[in-house]
Amino acid sequence: MKTKKRKLSLKWRFFAAFCAVSAVILLLLWLCQTVFLNSFYRTVKVYETKKAAQSVADRLYDEDIEYTIASLSTRYDINIRVVDADFQTVYNGADKQTRSLFNNIPESELTYFYEKASQNGGSYTEYFDGFRLEGSNDTASKADKKTRPEMTSFLAVHLVSDNAGGYYTVLVNTTITPVDSVITTLRVILIVVTAVTVLGSLLAAFLLSARLSKPIKRIGEKAKVLATGDYSVEFEPTGVTELDELSDSLNYAKTELGKMDNLQKELVANISHDLRTPLTLISGYAEVMRDLPGEVTDENLQVIIDESTRMSDLVNDVLDISKLSAGVQQVNKESVDLVQCIQSIIPRYNKLIEQKNYKLLFESAAAAAPVLADRNMLSRVIYNLINNAVTYTGEDKTVRITLTEQGGDYTVHIIDSGEGIPEDKLPYIWDRYYKVDKNHRRAQAGSGLGLSIVKQILDAHDAAYGVTSTPGKGSDFWFSLKKDNT
Ligand code: ADP
């Protein structure tokens, strides 16, 4: 069963995330500072005492032992006492006023500790409730330790040989004061910190989400405007990298959509214009021929035929480009002779050549130029390029077609002597529906699709192609195809 994902605004998502992180941190603090503080404190104290006892025992014969004992006592707040084999105090690590009860235990009673240590291999530790002996030592069970009163005294004893057959007894003692009042203070602090953290999280969530959701909303609103076809909207920078990238992409999409939309509008205008003109001519001529039987002449009929051809060419262009863009047109590659292909297209211009003195000059560096290509598509490329050259060529009405061979490539150039194409317009001429001259003239009747068809076909053949154009002198459209060696 599909469960519906719950929708949460950015604000509440941030809040939840901040709260979760704060909760983990606070829980750790609660545990460390309140629940475990007593045992941490106790462990540290015991460790320090044991370490101090060990270092006094190790350095007992050092010259500065008195200084060591004094500094250890102050640093760790511990009592250190060293007695000789006769239980006479040799060192007492606290001054008279601050000496604890421990420092004042009569020397006669110290035998107990000495005996315990010597039974235990030279050292031992013991906990006391106050100074009353309880008999539990470090090896006492956990249960014992739990029931031990909180106010505890801890003693570490070490025996050090006096080189005369006897032993010095090093006694180090500390009082482990319960830290309950500290815990209570920390609890209060933590409650305040928790409250501040929750409020802080809420505030941070609000601020952060406002900072993010505002630009997101703004972008969303503008995207809606864009969807209505208004391409003047501008997606402004927001200051957030990811959102800026989104804005940039939307600006790019907007520009492209705008371009496409304009071109499409132009196409519709151009196609309607181009269709209406031949239609008007056809119906006009037909009506004249119907009403005046004397007007049924070959010339008039030719006008009707020419105009119908123009119309069907236009419709074919539109169909071709939509098929090519949709990718439904398959490329059936076979070995095609470029020379033959060009030669078969030139006769289509015979009428222009004969009646209007056009010159189509073809020079080929090879007798045959086999390439691997889709025959129909290749004819279409050559036809479109020659057609443009014928349409745009200059006063001399000349179009030169050359075929050269270099390396493993055949290159076809179609050169005219027309107005050329301004350099800034060159990158756009391959775009669909693009026309350099926006004033649609019938003399240059084209759908603006010719070069786009050329581009799509040549791209599908992985062919190199391009144009060099000198305004006022003419253009040279070229493409190269690999030699078919099979
Ligand atoms: P059209 O069908 O309008 O000729 P094309 O896609 O074939 O469309 O060409 C796009 C535009 O490129 C043309 O409108 C024209 O302005 C320019 N163009 C193409 N070929 C030539 C050329 N040989 N000389 C000058 N301009 C050209």
Coordinates of C-alpha atoms and ligand atoms in Angstrom, one line a residue:
M1 CA 0.0 0.0 0.0
K2 CA 1.3 3.4 -0.9
T3 CA 1.8 5.7 2.1
K4 CA 1.4 9.3 1.4
K5 CA 4.5 11.3 2.1
R6 CA 3.8 14.0 4.7
K7 CA 4.4 17.4 3.5
L8 CA 6.3 19.6 5.8
S9 CA 7.4 23.2 5.2
L10 CA 11.1 24.1 5.2
K11 CA 10.6 25.9 8.4
W12 CA 9.4 22.9 10.3
R13 CA 11.9 20.6 8.7
F14 CA 14.8 22.8 9.8
F15 CA 13.3 23.1 13.3
A16 CA 13.0 19.3 13.6
A17 CA 16.6 18.9 12.4
F18 CA 17.9 21.6 14.8
C19 CA 15.9 20.1 17.7
A20 CA 17.2 16.6 17.0
V21 CA 20.8 17.7 17.0
S22 CA 20.3 19.8 20.1
A23 CA 18.6 17.0 21.8
V24 CA 21.5 14.6 21.2
I25 CA 24.0 17.2 22.5
L26 CA 21.9 18.0 25.6
L27 CA 21.3 14.4 26.4
L28 CA 25.0 13.7 26.3
L29 CA 25.5 16.7 28.6
W30 CA 22.8 15.6 31.0
L31 CA 24.3 12.1 31.2
C32 CA 27.9 13.3 31.6
Q33 CA 27.2 16.2 33.9
T34 CA 24.5 15.0 36.2
V35 CA 23.9 11.2 36.0
F36 CA 27.5 10.1 35.8
L37 CA 29.2 13.1 37.4
N38 CA 29.6 11.4 40.8
S39 CA 31.1 8.3 39.4
F40 CA 33.4 10.2 37.0
Y41 CA 34.6 12.4 39.9
R42 CA 35.2 9.3 42.1
T43 CA 37.1 7.5 39.4
V44 CA 39.3 10.5 38.8
K45 CA 40.0 11.0 42.4
V46 CA 40.9 7.4 43.0
Y47 CA 43.2 7.3 40.0
E48 CA 45.0 10.5 41.1
T49 CA 45.5 9.1 44.6
K50 CA 46.9 5.8 43.3
K51 CA 49.2 7.6 40.9
A52 CA 50.4 9.9 43.6
A53 CA 51.1 7.0 46.0
Q54 CA 53.0 5.2 43.2
S55 CA 55.2 8.3 42.4
V56 CA 56.0 9.0 46.1
A57 CA 57.0 5.3 46.4
D58 CA 59.2 5.5 43.3
R59 CA 60.9 8.7 44.3
L60 CA 61.3 8.1 48.0
Y61 CA 65.0 8.2 47.9
D62 CA 65.2 11.3 45.7
E63 CA 66.7 14.5 47.2
D64 CA 63.6 16.6 46.5
I65 CA 61.1 14.1 47.9
E66 CA 59.9 16.6 50.4
Y67 CA 59.1 19.1 47.7
T68 CA 57.5 16.3 45.6
I69 CA 55.2 15.3 48.5
A70 CA 54.2 18.9 49.2
S71 CA 53.4 19.7 45.6
L72 CA 51.5 16.5 45.0
S73 CA 49.4 17.2 48.2
T74 CA 48.5 20.7 47.0
R75 CA 47.9 19.8 43.4
Y76 CA 45.6 16.8 44.0
D77 CA 44.3 17.9 47.3
I78 CA 45.5 14.7 48.9
N79 CA 47.2 13.7 52.2
I80 CA 50.5 12.0 52.0
R81 CA 52.2 10.4 54.9
V82 CA 55.4 8.3 55.0
V83 CA 56.4 6.3 58.1
D84 CA 59.5 4.3 58.7
A85 CA 59.9 0.7 59.9
D86 CA 59.2 1.8 63.5
F87 CA 56.2 3.7 62.3
Q88 CA 57.7 7.0 63.0
T89 CA 56.5 9.7 60.6
V90 CA 59.2 10.7 58.2
Y91 CA 57.2 12.9 55.9
N92 CA 53.7 14.4 56.3
G93 CA 52.4 16.1 53.2
A94 CA 50.2 18.8 54.8
D95 CA 50.9 21.6 57.2
K96 CA 49.8 21.3 60.8
Q97 CA 46.6 23.3 60.5
T98 CA 45.2 21.6 57.5
R99 CA 46.2 18.1 58.5
S100 CA 43.3 15.8 58.4
L101 CA 42.4 13.2 60.9
F102 CA 44.3 10.8 58.8
N103 CA 47.5 12.7 59.2
N104 CA 47.1 12.5 62.9
I105 CA 46.3 8.8 63.2
P106 CA 48.6 7.7 66.1
E107 CA 51.7 6.0 64.8
S108 CA 50.9 2.9 66.9
E109 CA 47.7 2.3 64.9
L110 CA 49.6 2.4 61.5
T111 CA 50.6 -1.3 61.8
Y112 CA 47.3 -2.3 60.4
F113 CA 48.0 -0.7 57.1
Y114 CA 51.5 -2.0 57.0
E115 CA 50.3 -5.5 57.6
K116 CA 47.6 -5.3 55.0
A117 CA 50.1 -4.1 52.4
S118 CA 52.7 -6.7 53.2
Q119 CA 50.0 -9.4 53.0
N120 CA 48.9 -8.0 49.6
G121 CA 52.4 -8.0 48.0
G122 CA 53.6 -4.5 48.9
S123 CA 50.6 -2.3 48.2
Y124 CA 46.9 -2.1 48.7
T125 CA 43.9 0.3 48.6
E126 CA 40.9 0.7 50.7
Y127 CA 37.8 2.8 51.0
F128 CA 36.6 4.2 54.3
D129 CA 33.3 5.6 55.4
G130 CA 34.7 8.7 57.1
F131 CA 37.6 7.2 58.9
R132 CA 35.8 4.2 60.2
L133 CA 37.3 1.1 58.7
E134 CA 34.8 -0.8 56.5
G135 CA 37.0 -3.5 55.3
S136 CA 36.2 -3.1 51.6
N137 CA 39.0 -2.6 49.3
D138 CA 39.5 -2.1 45.5
T139 CA 38.6 -5.6 44.8
A140 CA 35.2 -5.3 46.5
S141 CA 32.2 -6.3 44.4
K142 CA 30.2 -3.7 42.5
A143 CA 27.2 -4.2 44.7
D144 CA 29.4 -3.4 47.7
K145 CA 30.6 -0.2 46.0
K146 CA 27.1 0.8 45.3
T147 CA 26.0 0.5 48.8
R148 CA 29.1 2.3 50.1
P149 CA 28.2 5.7 51.6
E150 CA 28.8 8.6 49.3
M151 CA 31.1 10.5 51.7
T152 CA 34.1 8.3 51.3
S153 CA 37.8 8.3 52.1
F154 CA 40.2 6.5 49.9
L155 CA 43.6 5.2 50.9
A156 CA 46.4 3.9 48.8
V157 CA 49.3 2.2 50.6
H158 CA 52.8 1.3 49.2
L159 CA 55.7 -0.4 51.0
V160 CA 59.2 0.7 50.0
S161 CA 62.3 -1.2 51.3
D162 CA 64.5 0.9 53.7
N163 CA 67.7 -1.1 52.8
A164 CA 68.0 -2.3 56.4
G165 CA 65.6 -5.2 56.2
G166 CA 62.6 -3.0 57.1
Y167 CA 60.0 -1.0 55.1
Y168 CA 58.8 2.5 54.7
T169 CA 55.1 2.7 54.5
V170 CA 53.7 5.3 52.0
L171 CA 50.1 6.2 52.8
V172 CA 48.2 8.5 50.5
N173 CA 44.6 9.4 51.3
T174 CA 41.9 11.5 49.7
T175 CA 38.4 12.4 50.7
I176 CA 35.8 12.0 47.9
T177 CA 33.2 14.6 48.7
P178 CA 29.8 14.0 47.0
V179 CA 29.2 16.5 44.3
D180 CA 25.4 16.7 44.7
S181 CA 25.3 20.4 45.0
V182 CA 27.4 20.8 41.9
I183 CA 24.9 18.4 40.1
T184 CA 22.0 20.5 41.2
T185 CA 23.7 23.6 39.9
L186 CA 24.5 21.9 36.6
R187 CA 20.9 20.7 36.3
V188 CA 19.6 24.2 36.6
I189 CA 22.1 25.4 34.1
L190 CA 21.1 22.6 31.7
I191 CA 17.4 23.4 32.0
V192 CA 18.2 27.0 31.1
V193 CA 20.5 25.8 28.2
T194 CA 17.7 23.4 27.0
A195 CA 15.1 26.1 26.9
V196 CA 17.5 28.6 25.2
T197 CA 18.5 25.9 22.6
V198 CA 14.9 25.0 21.8
L199 CA 14.0 28.7 21.4
G200 CA 17.3 29.3 19.4
S201 CA 16.5 26.3 17.1
L202 CA 13.0 27.7 16.5
L203 CA 14.4 31.1 15.7
A204 CA 17.2 29.8 13.5
A205 CA 14.7 27.5 11.7
F206 CA 12.4 30.5 11.0
L207 CA 15.2 32.8 9.9
L208 CA 16.9 30.1 7.7
S209 CA 13.6 29.0 6.1
A210 CA 12.6 32.6 5.5
R211 CA 16.0 33.2 3.9
L212 CA 15.5 30.1 1.7
S213 CA 11.8 29.9 1.1
K214 CA 11.3 33.5 0.1
P215 CA 13.6 33.2 -3.0
I216 CA 12.2 29.8 -3.8
K217 CA 8.7 31.2 -3.7
R218 CA 9.8 34.1 -5.8
I219 CA 11.4 31.8 -8.4
G220 CA 8.2 29.6 -8.4
E221 CA 6.0 32.7 -9.0
K222 CA 8.2 33.8 -11.9
A223 CA 8.3 30.3 -13.3
K224 CA 4.4 30.4 -13.4
V225 CA 4.6 33.8 -15.3
L226 CA 7.1 32.2 -17.7
A227 CA 4.7 29.3 -18.2
T228 CA 2.1 31.8 -19.5
G229 CA 4.5 32.7 -22.3
D230 CA 5.9 35.9 -20.8
Y231 CA 9.5 35.7 -21.6
S232 CA 10.4 39.1 -20.1
V233 CA 10.6 37.6 -16.5
E234 CA 14.1 37.8 -15.0
F235 CA 15.2 35.2 -12.4
E236 CA 17.4 37.3 -10.1
P237 CA 20.4 36.1 -8.1
T238 CA 19.4 35.1 -4.6
G239 CA 22.8 34.8 -2.8
V240 CA 22.3 31.0 -2.3
T241 CA 24.6 29.1 -4.7
E242 CA 22.1 26.3 -5.5
L243 CA 19.2 28.7 -6.0
D244 CA 21.4 30.9 -8.1
E245 CA 22.2 27.9 -10.3
L246 CA 18.5 27.2 -10.6
S247 CA 17.9 30.9 -11.5
D248 CA 20.6 30.7 -14.1
S249 CA 19.1 27.5 -15.6
L250 CA 15.7 29.1 -15.7
N251 CA 17.1 32.3 -17.3
Y252 CA 18.7 30.1 -19.9
A253 CA 15.5 28.1 -20.5
K254 CA 13.6 31.4 -20.7
T255 CA 16.0 32.8 -23.4
E256 CA 15.9 29.5 -25.4
L257 CA 12.1 29.3 -25.1
G258 CA 11.8 32.9 -26.0
K259 CA 14.0 32.4 -29.1
M260 CA 12.0 29.3 -30.1
D261 CA 8.8 31.0 -29.6
N262 CA 9.8 34.0 -31.7
L263 CA 11.2 31.8 -34.4
Q264 CA 8.0 29.7 -34.4
K265 CA 5.9 32.8 -34.6
E266 CA 8.0 34.0 -37.5
L267 CA 7.7 30.6 -39.2
V268 CA 3.9 30.7 -38.9
A269 CA 3.9 34.2 -40.3
N270 CA 6.3 33.3 -43.1
I271 CA 4.7 30.0 -44.0
S272 CA 1.2 31.6 -44.1
H273 CA 2.7 34.4 -46.2
D274 CA 4.5 31.9 -48.4
L275 CA 1.4 29.7 -48.8
R276 CA -1.0 32.6 -49.4
T277 CA 1.1 34.1 -52.2
P278 CA 1.1 31.0 -54.4
L279 CA -2.5 30.2 -53.5
T280 CA -3.5 33.7 -54.5
L281 CA -1.6 33.4 -57.8
I282 CA -3.0 29.9 -58.5
S283 CA -6.6 30.9 -57.9
G284 CA -6.1 34.2 -59.7
Y285 CA -4.6 32.5 -62.8
A286 CA -7.2 29.7 -62.7
E287 CA -10.1 32.2 -62.5
V288 CA -8.7 34.2 -65.5
M289 CA -8.3 31.0 -67.5
R290 CA -11.9 30.0 -66.6
D291 CA -13.3 33.3 -67.6
L292 CA -11.1 34.0 -70.6
P293 CA -10.5 30.9 -72.6
G294 CA -7.9 32.8 -74.6
E295 CA -5.7 33.0 -71.4
V296 CA -5.3 29.3 -71.2
T297 CA -1.7 29.5 -72.3
D298 CA 1.4 27.4 -71.5
E299 CA 2.9 30.3 -69.6
N300 CA -0.1 30.7 -67.4
L301 CA -0.3 27.0 -66.7
Q302 CA 3.4 27.0 -65.9
V303 CA 2.8 29.7 -63.3
I304 CA 0.2 27.5 -61.7
I305 CA 2.6 24.5 -61.8
D306 CA 5.5 26.5 -60.4
E307 CA 3.5 27.9 -57.6
S308 CA 2.2 24.5 -56.6
T309 CA 5.7 23.2 -56.6
R310 CA 6.8 26.0 -54.4
M311 CA 4.0 25.2 -52.0
S312 CA 4.7 21.5 -51.9
D313 CA 8.5 22.3 -51.3
L314 CA 7.6 24.4 -48.3
V315 CA 5.2 21.8 -46.9
N316 CA 8.0 19.1 -47.4
D317 CA 10.5 21.3 -45.6
V318 CA 8.2 21.5 -42.6
L319 CA 7.5 17.8 -42.6
D320 CA 11.2 16.9 -43.0
I321 CA 12.3 19.1 -40.1
S322 CA 9.7 17.7 -37.8
K323 CA 10.6 14.1 -38.7
L324 CA 14.3 14.8 -38.3
S325 CA 13.8 16.6 -35.0
A326 CA 11.6 13.8 -33.7
G327 CA 14.3 11.3 -34.7
V328 CA 11.8 9.1 -36.6
Q329 CA 13.7 9.5 -39.9
Q330 CA 16.1 6.6 -40.2
V331 CA 19.6 7.1 -41.7
N332 CA 20.1 4.3 -44.3
K333 CA 23.8 4.5 -45.1
E334 CA 25.1 3.1 -48.4
S335 CA 27.9 3.9 -50.7
V336 CA 27.0 7.1 -52.6
D337 CA 29.1 8.8 -55.3
L338 CA 29.2 12.5 -54.4
V339 CA 30.1 13.5 -57.9
Q340 CA 27.1 11.7 -59.3
C341 CA 24.8 13.1 -56.6
I342 CA 25.8 16.7 -57.4
Q343 CA 25.6 16.1 -61.2
S344 CA 22.0 14.7 -60.7
I345 CA 20.9 17.8 -58.9
I346 CA 22.3 20.5 -61.3
P347 CA 19.8 19.7 -64.1
R348 CA 17.0 20.8 -61.8
Y349 CA 18.3 24.3 -62.4
N350 CA 18.3 24.0 -66.2
K351 CA 15.4 26.4 -66.5
L352 CA 17.1 29.0 -64.5
I353 CA 20.3 28.5 -66.4
E354 CA 18.6 28.7 -69.8
Q355 CA 16.0 31.4 -69.1
K356 CA 17.7 33.6 -66.5
N357 CA 21.3 33.1 -67.4
Y358 CA 22.3 31.5 -64.1
K359 CA 25.6 29.7 -64.1
L360 CA 26.2 26.6 -62.0
L361 CA 29.9 25.6 -62.3
F362 CA 31.0 22.3 -61.0
E363 CA 34.6 21.3 -60.6
S364 CA 35.6 18.0 -59.1
A365 CA 39.1 16.8 -58.2
A366 CA 38.0 13.2 -58.5
A367 CA 36.1 11.3 -61.1
A368 CA 34.2 9.5 -58.4
A369 CA 33.9 10.3 -54.7
P370 CA 32.3 7.4 -52.8
V371 CA 31.1 8.2 -49.3
L372 CA 28.9 6.3 -46.8
A373 CA 25.7 8.2 -46.5
D374 CA 21.9 8.1 -46.8
R375 CA 21.4 8.9 -50.6
N376 CA 18.2 10.9 -50.2
M377 CA 19.4 12.9 -47.2
L378 CA 22.7 13.7 -49.0
S379 CA 20.8 14.9 -52.1
R380 CA 18.7 17.1 -49.8
V381 CA 21.8 18.7 -48.2
I382 CA 23.4 19.5 -51.6
Y383 CA 20.0 20.7 -53.0
N384 CA 19.4 23.0 -50.0
L385 CA 22.9 24.5 -50.2
I386 CA 22.7 25.0 -54.0
N387 CA 19.2 26.4 -53.6
N388 CA 20.4 29.0 -51.1
A389 CA 23.4 29.9 -53.2
V390 CA 21.2 30.4 -56.2
T391 CA 18.7 32.4 -54.2
Y392 CA 21.3 34.7 -52.6
T393 CA 24.0 34.9 -55.3
G394 CA 24.9 38.3 -56.7
E395 CA 24.6 40.1 -60.0
D396 CA 26.8 37.6 -61.9
K397 CA 24.2 34.9 -61.1
T398 CA 27.0 32.4 -60.6
V399 CA 27.3 29.5 -58.2
R400 CA 30.5 27.5 -58.0
I401 CA 30.5 24.0 -56.7
T402 CA 33.8 22.3 -56.0
L403 CA 34.7 18.9 -54.8
T404 CA 38.2 18.4 -53.3
E405 CA 39.9 15.4 -51.8
Q406 CA 42.2 15.6 -48.8
G407 CA 43.4 12.9 -46.5
G408 CA 40.5 10.5 -46.3
D409 CA 37.9 13.2 -46.8
Y410 CA 35.9 14.6 -49.6
T411 CA 34.9 18.2 -49.2
V412 CA 32.2 20.0 -51.1
H413 CA 32.1 23.8 -51.3
I414 CA 29.1 25.7 -52.6
I415 CA 30.2 29.2 -53.3
D416 CA 28.1 32.2 -54.3
S417 CA 28.9 35.8 -55.0
G418 CA 26.0 37.4 -53.1
E419 CA 25.7 39.8 -50.2
G420 CA 27.2 37.3 -47.7
I421 CA 26.2 36.9 -44.1
P422 CA 27.2 39.4 -41.4
E423 CA 29.6 37.7 -39.0
D424 CA 27.4 38.2 -35.9
K425 CA 24.6 36.4 -37.7
L426 CA 26.7 33.4 -38.7
P427 CA 26.2 31.3 -35.6
Y428 CA 22.4 31.5 -35.9
I429 CA 21.8 30.6 -39.6
W430 CA 21.8 26.9 -38.7
D431 CA 19.0 27.5 -36.2
R432 CA 15.5 26.4 -37.1
Y433 CA 13.3 29.1 -38.6
Y434 CA 16.2 31.6 -38.6
K435 CA 16.4 34.2 -41.4
V436 CA 19.1 36.9 -41.6
D437 CA 16.7 39.2 -43.4
K438 CA 13.7 39.5 -41.2
N439 CA 11.8 41.5 -43.9
H440 CA 10.3 38.6 -45.6
R441 CA 10.8 39.0 -49.3
R442 CA 9.3 36.7 -51.8
A443 CA 12.5 36.9 -53.8
Q444 CA 14.1 35.1 -50.9
A445 CA 11.2 32.9 -50.3
G446 CA 12.5 30.3 -47.8
S447 CA 11.0 28.7 -44.8
G448 CA 14.2 29.4 -42.7
L449 CA 14.4 25.6 -42.4
G450 CA 16.8 24.8 -45.2
L451 CA 20.0 25.1 -43.2
S452 CA 18.5 23.5 -40.1
I453 CA 17.7 20.4 -42.2
V454 CA 21.3 20.5 -43.6
K455 CA 22.6 20.7 -40.1
Q456 CA 20.5 17.8 -38.7
I457 CA 21.4 15.6 -41.6
L458 CA 25.1 16.3 -41.5
D459 CA 25.1 15.8 -37.7
A460 CA 23.4 12.4 -38.2
H461 CA 26.3 11.6 -40.5
D462 CA 29.0 12.8 -38.1
A463 CA 30.2 15.1 -40.9
A464 CA 32.2 18.3 -40.6
Y465 CA 30.6 21.4 -42.0
G466 CA 30.6 25.2 -41.9
V467 CA 30.5 28.5 -43.7
T468 CA 32.8 31.3 -44.4
S469 CA 31.2 34.5 -45.6
T470 CA 32.4 37.9 -46.5
P471 CA 29.7 40.5 -46.5
G472 CA 29.5 42.0 -50.0
K473 CA 31.5 39.2 -51.6
G474 CA 29.6 36.1 -51.0
S475 CA 29.4 32.9 -48.9
D476 CA 31.1 29.6 -49.1
F477 CA 29.1 26.7 -47.5
W478 CA 31.1 23.5 -47.2
F479 CA 30.8 20.0 -45.7
S480 CA 33.2 17.0 -45.5
L481 CA 32.5 13.3 -45.5
K482 CA 34.8 10.4 -45.0
K483 CA 35.8 8.4 -48.1
D484 CA 34.1 5.1 -48.4
N485 CA 36.9 2.6 -48.8
T486 CA 34.8 -0.5 -48.9
Ligands
ADP1 P1 15.8 29.9 -46.0 O1 14.9 28.8 -46.4 O2 15.2 31.1 -45.4 O3 16.9 30.2 -47.0 P2 17.9 28.6 -44.5 O4 17.8 27.9 -43.3 O5 18.3 27.9 -45.7 O6 16.5 29.3 -44.7 O7 18.9 29.8 -44.3 C1 18.8 30.6 -43.2 C2 19.2 32.0 -43.5 O8 20.6 32.0 -43.7 C3 18.5 32.6 -44.7 O9 17.3 33.2 -44.4 C4 19.5 33.6 -45.2 O10 19.3 34.8 -44.5 C5 20.9 33.0 -44.7 N1 21.6 32.3 -45.8 C6 21.6 31.0 -46.1 N2 22.3 30.7 -47.2 C7 22.8 31.9 -47.6 C8 23.7 32.3 -48.7 N3 24.2 31.5 -49.5 N4 24.0 33.6 -48.8 C9 23.5 34.5 -47.9 N5 22.7 34.2 -46.9 C10 22.3 32.9 -46.7

